[in-house]
CSV table of C-alpha atoms in Angstrom, one decimal:
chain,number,residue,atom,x,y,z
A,1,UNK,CA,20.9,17.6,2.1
A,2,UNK,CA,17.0,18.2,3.2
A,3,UNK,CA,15.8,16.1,5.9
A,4,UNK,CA,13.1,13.6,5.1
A,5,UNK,CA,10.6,13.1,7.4
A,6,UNK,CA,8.4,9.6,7.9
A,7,UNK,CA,5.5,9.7,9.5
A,8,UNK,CA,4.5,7.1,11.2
A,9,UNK,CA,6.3,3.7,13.1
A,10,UNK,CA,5.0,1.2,11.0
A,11,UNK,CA,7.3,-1.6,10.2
A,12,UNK,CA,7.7,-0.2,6.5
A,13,UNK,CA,7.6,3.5,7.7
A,14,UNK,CA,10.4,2.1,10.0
A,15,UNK,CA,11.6,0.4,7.0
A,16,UNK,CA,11.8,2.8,4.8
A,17,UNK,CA,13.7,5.6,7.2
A,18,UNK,CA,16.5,3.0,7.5
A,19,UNK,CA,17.0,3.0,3.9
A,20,UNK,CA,16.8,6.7,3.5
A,21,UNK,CA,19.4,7.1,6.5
A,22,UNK,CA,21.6,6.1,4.1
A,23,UNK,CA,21.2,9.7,2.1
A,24,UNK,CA,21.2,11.9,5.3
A,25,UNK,CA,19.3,12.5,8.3
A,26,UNK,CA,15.6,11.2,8.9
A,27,UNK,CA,12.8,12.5,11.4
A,28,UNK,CA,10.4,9.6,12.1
A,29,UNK,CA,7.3,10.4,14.4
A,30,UNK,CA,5.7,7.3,16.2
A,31,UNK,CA,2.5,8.3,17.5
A,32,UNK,CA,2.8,6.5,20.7
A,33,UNK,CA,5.3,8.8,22.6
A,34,UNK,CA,6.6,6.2,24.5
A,35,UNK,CA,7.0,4.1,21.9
A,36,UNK,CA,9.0,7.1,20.4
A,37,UNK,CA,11.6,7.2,23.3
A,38,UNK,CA,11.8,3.8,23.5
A,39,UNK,CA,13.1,3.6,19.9
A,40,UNK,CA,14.9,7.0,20.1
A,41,UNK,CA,16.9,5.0,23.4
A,42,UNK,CA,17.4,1.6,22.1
A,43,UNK,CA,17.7,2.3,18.4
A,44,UNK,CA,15.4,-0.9,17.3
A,45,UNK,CA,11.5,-1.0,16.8
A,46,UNK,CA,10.9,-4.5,18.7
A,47,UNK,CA,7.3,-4.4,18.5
A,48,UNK,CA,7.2,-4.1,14.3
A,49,UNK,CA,10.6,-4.6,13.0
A,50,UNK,CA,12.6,-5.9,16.2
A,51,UNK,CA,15.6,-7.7,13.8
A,52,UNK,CA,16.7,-4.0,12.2
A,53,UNK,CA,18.7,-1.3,14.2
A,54,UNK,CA,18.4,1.9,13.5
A,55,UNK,CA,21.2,4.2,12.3
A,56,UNK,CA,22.2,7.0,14.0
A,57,UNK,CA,20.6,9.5,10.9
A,58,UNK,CA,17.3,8.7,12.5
A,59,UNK,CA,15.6,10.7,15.3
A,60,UNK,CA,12.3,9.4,16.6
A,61,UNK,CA,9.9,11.7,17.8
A,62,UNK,CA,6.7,11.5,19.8
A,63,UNK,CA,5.2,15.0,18.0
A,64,UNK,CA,4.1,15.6,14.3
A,65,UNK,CA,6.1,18.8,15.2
A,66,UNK,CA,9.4,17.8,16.4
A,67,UNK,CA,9.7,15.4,12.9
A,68,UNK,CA,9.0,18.2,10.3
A,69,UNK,CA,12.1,19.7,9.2
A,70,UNK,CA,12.9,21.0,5.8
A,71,UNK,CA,12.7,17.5,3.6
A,72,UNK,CA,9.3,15.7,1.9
A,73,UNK,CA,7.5,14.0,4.1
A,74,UNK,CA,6.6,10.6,4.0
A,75,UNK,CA,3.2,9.1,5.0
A,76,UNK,CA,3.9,6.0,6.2
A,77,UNK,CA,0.2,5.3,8.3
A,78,UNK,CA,-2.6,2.9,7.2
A,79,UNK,CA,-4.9,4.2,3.9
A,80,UNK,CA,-8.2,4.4,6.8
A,81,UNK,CA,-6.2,6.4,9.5
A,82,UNK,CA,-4.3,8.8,6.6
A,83,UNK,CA,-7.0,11.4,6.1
A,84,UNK,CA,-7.5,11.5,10.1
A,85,UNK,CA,-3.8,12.2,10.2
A,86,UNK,CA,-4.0,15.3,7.5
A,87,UNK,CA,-6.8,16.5,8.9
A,88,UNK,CA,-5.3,17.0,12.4
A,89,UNK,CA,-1.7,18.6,11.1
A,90,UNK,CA,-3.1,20.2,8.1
A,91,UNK,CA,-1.2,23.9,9.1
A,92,UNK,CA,2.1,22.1,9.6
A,93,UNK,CA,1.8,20.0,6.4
A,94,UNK,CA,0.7,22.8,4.0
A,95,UNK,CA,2.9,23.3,0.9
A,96,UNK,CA,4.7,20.4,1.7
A,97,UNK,CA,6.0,17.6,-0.5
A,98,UNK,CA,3.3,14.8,0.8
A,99,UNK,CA,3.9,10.9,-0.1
A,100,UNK,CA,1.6,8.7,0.3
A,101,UNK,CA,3.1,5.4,1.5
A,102,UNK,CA,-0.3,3.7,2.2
A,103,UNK,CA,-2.3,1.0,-0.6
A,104,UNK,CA,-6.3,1.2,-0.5
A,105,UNK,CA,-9.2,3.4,-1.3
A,106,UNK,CA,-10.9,5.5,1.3
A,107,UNK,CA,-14.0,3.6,2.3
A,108,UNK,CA,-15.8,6.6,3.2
A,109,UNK,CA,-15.2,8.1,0.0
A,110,UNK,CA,-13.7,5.7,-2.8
A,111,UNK,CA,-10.5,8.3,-3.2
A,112,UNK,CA,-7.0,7.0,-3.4
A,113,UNK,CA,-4.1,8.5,-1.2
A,114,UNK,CA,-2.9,11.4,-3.5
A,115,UNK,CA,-6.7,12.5,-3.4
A,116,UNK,CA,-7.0,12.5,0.2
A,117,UNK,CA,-4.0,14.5,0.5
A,118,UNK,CA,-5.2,17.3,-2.0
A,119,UNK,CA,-8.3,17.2,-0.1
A,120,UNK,CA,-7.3,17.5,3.4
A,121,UNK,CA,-4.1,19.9,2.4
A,122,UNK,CA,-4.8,21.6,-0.5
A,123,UNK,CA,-1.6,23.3,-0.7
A,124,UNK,CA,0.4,20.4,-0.2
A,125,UNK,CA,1.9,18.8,-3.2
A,126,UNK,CA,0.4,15.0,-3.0
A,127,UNK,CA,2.8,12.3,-4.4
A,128,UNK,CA,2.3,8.1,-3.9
A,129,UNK,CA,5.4,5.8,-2.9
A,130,UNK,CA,4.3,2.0,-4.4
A,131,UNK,CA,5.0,-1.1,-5.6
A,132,UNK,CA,6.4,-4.8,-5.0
A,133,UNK,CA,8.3,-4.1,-1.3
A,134,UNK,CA,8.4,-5.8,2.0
A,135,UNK,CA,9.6,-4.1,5.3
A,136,UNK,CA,12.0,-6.2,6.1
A,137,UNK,CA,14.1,-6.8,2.6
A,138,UNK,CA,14.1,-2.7,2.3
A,139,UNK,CA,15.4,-2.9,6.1
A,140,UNK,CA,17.9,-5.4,5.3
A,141,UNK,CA,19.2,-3.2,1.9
A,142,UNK,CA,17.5,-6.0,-0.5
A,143,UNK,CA,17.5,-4.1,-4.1
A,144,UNK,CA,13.7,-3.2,-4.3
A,145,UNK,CA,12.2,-1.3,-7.1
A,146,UNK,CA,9.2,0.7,-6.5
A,147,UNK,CA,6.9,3.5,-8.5
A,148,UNK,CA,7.2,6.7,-7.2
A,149,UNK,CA,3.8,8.4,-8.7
A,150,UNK,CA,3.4,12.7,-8.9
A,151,UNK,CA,0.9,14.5,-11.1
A,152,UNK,CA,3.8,17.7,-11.0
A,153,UNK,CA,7.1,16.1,-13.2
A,154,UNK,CA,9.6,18.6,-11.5
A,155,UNK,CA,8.3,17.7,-8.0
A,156,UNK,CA,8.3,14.3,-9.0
A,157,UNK,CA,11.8,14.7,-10.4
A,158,UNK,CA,13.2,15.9,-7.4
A,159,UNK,CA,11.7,13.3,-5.3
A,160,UNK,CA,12.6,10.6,-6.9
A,161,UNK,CA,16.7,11.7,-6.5
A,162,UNK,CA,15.7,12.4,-2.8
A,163,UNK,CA,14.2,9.2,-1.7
A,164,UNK,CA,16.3,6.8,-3.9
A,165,UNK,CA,19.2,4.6,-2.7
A,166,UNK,CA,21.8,2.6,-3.9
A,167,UNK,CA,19.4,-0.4,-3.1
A,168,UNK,CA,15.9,1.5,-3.1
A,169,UNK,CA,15.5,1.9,-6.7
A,170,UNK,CA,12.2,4.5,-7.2
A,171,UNK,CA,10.8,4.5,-11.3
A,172,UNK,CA,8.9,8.0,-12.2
A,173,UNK,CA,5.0,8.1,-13.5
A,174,UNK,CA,2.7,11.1,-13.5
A,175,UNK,CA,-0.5,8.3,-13.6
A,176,UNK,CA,-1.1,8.4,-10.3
A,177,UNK,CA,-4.7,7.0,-10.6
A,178,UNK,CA,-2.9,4.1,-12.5
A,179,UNK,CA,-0.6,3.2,-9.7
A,180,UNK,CA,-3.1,4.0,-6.9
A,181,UNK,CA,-5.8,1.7,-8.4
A,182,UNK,CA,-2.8,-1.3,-8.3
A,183,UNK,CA,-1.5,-0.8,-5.0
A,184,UNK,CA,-5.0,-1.0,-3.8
A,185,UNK,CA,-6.3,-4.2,-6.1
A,186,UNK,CA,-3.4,-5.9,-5.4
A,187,UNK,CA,-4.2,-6.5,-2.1
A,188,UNK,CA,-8.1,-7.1,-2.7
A,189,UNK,CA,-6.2,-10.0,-5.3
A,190,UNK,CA,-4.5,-11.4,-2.3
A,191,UNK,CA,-7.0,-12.2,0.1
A,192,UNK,CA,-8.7,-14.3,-2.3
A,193,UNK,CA,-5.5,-16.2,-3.3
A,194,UNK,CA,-4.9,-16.9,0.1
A,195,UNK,CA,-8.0,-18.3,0.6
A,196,UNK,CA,-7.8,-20.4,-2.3
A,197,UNK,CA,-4.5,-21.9,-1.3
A,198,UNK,CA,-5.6,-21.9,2.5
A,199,UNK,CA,-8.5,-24.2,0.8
A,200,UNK,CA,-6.1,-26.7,-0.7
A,201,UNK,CA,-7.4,-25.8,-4.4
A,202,UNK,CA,-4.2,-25.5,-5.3
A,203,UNK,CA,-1.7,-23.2,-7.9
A,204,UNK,CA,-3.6,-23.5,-10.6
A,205,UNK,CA,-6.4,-21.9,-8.7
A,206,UNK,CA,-4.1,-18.8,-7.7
A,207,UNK,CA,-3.0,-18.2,-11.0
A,208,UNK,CA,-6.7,-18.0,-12.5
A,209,UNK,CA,-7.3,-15.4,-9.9
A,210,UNK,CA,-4.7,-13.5,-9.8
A,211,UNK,CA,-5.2,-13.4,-13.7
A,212,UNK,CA,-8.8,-12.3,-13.5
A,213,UNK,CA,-7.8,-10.5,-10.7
A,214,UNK,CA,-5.8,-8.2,-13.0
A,215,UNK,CA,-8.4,-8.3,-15.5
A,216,UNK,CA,-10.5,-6.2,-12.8
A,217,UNK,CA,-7.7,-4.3,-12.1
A,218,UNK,CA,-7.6,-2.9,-15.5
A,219,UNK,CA,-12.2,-2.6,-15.0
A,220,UNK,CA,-11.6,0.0,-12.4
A,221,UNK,CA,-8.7,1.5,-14.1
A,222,UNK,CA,-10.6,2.4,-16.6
A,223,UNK,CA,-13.5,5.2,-15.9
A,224,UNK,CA,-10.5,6.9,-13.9
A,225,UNK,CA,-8.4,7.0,-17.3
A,226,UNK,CA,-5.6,5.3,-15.4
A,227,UNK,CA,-2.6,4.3,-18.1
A,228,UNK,CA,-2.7,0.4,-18.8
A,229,UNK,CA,1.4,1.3,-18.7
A,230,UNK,CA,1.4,2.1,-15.6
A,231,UNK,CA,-1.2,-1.5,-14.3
A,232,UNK,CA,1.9,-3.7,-16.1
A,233,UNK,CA,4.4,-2.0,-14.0
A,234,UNK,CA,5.8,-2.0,-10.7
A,235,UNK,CA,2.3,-0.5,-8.8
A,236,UNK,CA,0.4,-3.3,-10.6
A,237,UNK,CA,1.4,-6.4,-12.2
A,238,UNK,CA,5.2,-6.2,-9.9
A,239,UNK,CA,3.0,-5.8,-6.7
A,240,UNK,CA,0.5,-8.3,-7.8
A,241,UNK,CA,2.7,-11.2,-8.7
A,242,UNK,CA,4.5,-10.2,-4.9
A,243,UNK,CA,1.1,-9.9,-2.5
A,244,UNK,CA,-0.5,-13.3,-4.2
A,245,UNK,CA,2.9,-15.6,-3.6
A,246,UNK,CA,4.3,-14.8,-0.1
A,247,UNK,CA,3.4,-15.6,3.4
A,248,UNK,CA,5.0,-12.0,4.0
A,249,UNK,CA,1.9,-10.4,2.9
A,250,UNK,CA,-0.6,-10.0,5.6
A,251,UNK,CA,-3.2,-9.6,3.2
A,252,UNK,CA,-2.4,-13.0,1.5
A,253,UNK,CA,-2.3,-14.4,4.8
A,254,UNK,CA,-5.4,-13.5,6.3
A,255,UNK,CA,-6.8,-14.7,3.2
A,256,UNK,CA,-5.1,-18.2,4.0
A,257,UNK,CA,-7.1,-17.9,7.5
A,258,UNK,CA,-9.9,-17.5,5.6
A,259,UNK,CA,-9.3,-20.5,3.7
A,260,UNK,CA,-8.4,-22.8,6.8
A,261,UNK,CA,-11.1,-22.1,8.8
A,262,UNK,CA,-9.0,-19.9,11.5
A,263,UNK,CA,-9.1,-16.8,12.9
A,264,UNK,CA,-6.7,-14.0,11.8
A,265,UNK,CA,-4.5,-11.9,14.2
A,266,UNK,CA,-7.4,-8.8,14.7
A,267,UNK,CA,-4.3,-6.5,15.4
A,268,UNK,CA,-2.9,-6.5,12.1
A,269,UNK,CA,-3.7,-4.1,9.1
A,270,UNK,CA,-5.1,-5.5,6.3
A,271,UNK,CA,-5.4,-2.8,3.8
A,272,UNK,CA,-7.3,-5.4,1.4
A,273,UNK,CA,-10.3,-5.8,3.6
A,274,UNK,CA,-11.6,-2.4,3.7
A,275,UNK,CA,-9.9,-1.5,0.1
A,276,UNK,CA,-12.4,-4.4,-1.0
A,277,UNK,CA,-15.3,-3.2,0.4
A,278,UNK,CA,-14.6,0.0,-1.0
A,279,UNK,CA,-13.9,-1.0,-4.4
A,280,UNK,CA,-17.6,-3.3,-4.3
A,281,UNK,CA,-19.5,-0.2,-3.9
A,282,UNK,CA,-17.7,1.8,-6.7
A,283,UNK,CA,-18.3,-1.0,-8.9
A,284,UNK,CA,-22.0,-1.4,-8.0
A,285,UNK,CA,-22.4,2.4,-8.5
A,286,UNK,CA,-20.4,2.3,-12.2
A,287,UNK,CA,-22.0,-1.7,-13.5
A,288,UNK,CA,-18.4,-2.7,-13.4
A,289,UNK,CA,-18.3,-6.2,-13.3
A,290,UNK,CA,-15.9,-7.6,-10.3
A,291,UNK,CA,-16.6,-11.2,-9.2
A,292,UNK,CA,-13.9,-11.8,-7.2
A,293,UNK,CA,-13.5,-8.3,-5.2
A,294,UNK,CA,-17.5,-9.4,-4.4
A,295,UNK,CA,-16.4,-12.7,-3.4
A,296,UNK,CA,-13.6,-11.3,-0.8
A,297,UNK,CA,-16.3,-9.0,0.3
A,298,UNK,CA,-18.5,-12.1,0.9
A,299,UNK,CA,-16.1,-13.9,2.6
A,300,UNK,CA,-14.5,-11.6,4.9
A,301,UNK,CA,-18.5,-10.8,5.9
A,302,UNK,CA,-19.0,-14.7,6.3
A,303,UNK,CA,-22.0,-14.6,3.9
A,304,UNK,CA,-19.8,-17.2,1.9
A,305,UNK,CA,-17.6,-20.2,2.3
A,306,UNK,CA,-14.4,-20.4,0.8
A,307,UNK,CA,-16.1,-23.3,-1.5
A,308,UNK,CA,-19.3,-21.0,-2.4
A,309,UNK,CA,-17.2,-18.5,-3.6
A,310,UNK,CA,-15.4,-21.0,-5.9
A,311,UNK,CA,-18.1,-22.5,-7.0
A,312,UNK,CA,-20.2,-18.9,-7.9
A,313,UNK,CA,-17.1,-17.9,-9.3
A,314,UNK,CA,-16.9,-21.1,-11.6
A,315,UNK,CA,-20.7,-21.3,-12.4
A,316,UNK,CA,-20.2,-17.6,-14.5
A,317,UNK,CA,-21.3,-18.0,-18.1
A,318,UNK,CA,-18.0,-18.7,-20.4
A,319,UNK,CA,-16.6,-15.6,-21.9
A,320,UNK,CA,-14.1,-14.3,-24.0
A,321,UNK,CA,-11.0,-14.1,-22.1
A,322,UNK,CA,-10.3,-10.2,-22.8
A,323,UNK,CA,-13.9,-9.1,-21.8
């Protein structure tokens, strides 16, 4: 059995090693050394997933080095910091199995994961882990489904038998733009049903927008000739129906900060923020029409209230519903 290595400390990265322990042994590098010991000594990660021991398949290492072995490797770092990460173990990455385990579009350049990764390590063979999951059920050995996206059907073949679990259940796809663009969206979809519901507007509201939310899901699917398959599956409409409805989702709760007035925790990632900045500019640049990815932009900048962006959003000339 190949050893699978998880890059990054994360609480899913965390996550996701205790569910592959389960297969055979996993290598998980924590950038902060110490916090590599620490873990390696008292088999639990109390600063992002402190109610989950760690079995005794995983080694935590403080070096990129020390956790390669033989296995794919999984990318388990935030979308902004991944090509950072490439970039700076490129020669020890190359013609590796790569999986992306990170939702969002690269802000400097609009590219989903699996392009980053064929960019910074062209040899590498780039694959995208995605789809309705929360760190702590996939710690716990809650049945999860996810997509498990490859552009190469025998390297996507033999990573989904790799990485799946009696509990982790991983669906194949070759789309990978299709299941990039709805890990990414998702999120974007979030903030702004937080916000509504942090407004008091109520469920009705969430379910308009997570609606029309999908509708611009499918908008930026399309000049990238994503599958609409693939935006009804686990990477899109799954994730999307998750992100928008629990309290888990640090994207839907900043956007419930947003909503109340308060300030949100400056130390947590939000892959929605900069994904929705991202996704404004590629829309401006195409004429794709995305009112509410503008509006998240609007409000995370403060240039609009919760209650502006309602009220733009519901002056909009009446349309037909599939336009």
């Amino acid at each position: 059995m190949t050893t699978v290595t998880v890059l990054g400390a994360g609480a899913f990265g965390t996550a996701l090693a205790i569910a592959l322990a389960e297969n055979g042994p996993v290598r998980m590098w924590a950038r902060d050394a110490d916090q590599a010991a620490e873990m390696q000594a008292t088999r639990h990660n109390a600063k992002r997933l402190p109610d989950a021991a760690l079995p005794d398949a995983i080694t935590v290492c403080g070096s990129v080095g020390d956790a390669l072995y033989d296995g794919p490797v999984l990318l388990a770092v935030p979308m902004q910091k991944l090509r950072a990460v490439l970039t700076a173990n490129a020669p020890d990455l190359a013609g590796r199995a790569l999986v992306a385990c990170c939702k969002g579009i690269e802000l400097t350049t609009g590219l989903g994961p699996s392009s980053v990764i064929a960019e910074a390590v062209p040899t590498a063979v780039p694959a995208l882990l995605t789809g309705p999951s929360f760190a702590a059920d996939i710690a716990k050995g809650l049945p999860t489904a996810l997509t498990l996206a490859c552009g190469d059907p025998d390297a996507g073949a033999a990573l989904q038998e790799r990485l799946s679990t009696f509990a982790l259940r991983l669906y194949r796809t070759e789309d990978v733009a299709g299941a990039e663009i709805g890990g990414a969206m998702k999120n974007v979809i979030a903030i702004a049903c937080g916000a509504a519901i942090g407004a008091g507007l109520g469920e009705s509201a969430r379910a308009a927008l997570m609606t029309r939310g999908y509708a611009e899901m499918q908008r930026l699917a399309e000049p990238r000739d994503a599958q609409p398959e693939t935006l009804a599956g686990l990477s899109g409409f799954g994730d999307l129906a998750l992100t928008c409805t629990s309290a888990q989702s640090r994207n839907y709760r900043m956007g419930l900060s947003l909503g109340q007035g308060e300030d949100f925790d400056a130390g947590q990632t939000v892959e929605g923020a900069a994904t929705a900045r991202a996704v404004a500019d590629e829309a401006a640049r195409q004429g794709l029409d995305m009112p509410i990815t503008r509006a998240v932009v609007a409000l995370l900048d403060g240039d609009l209230t919760v209650s502006g962006a309602i009220e733009a959003l519901l002056a909009r000339p009446l349309k037909d519903e599939l336009d």
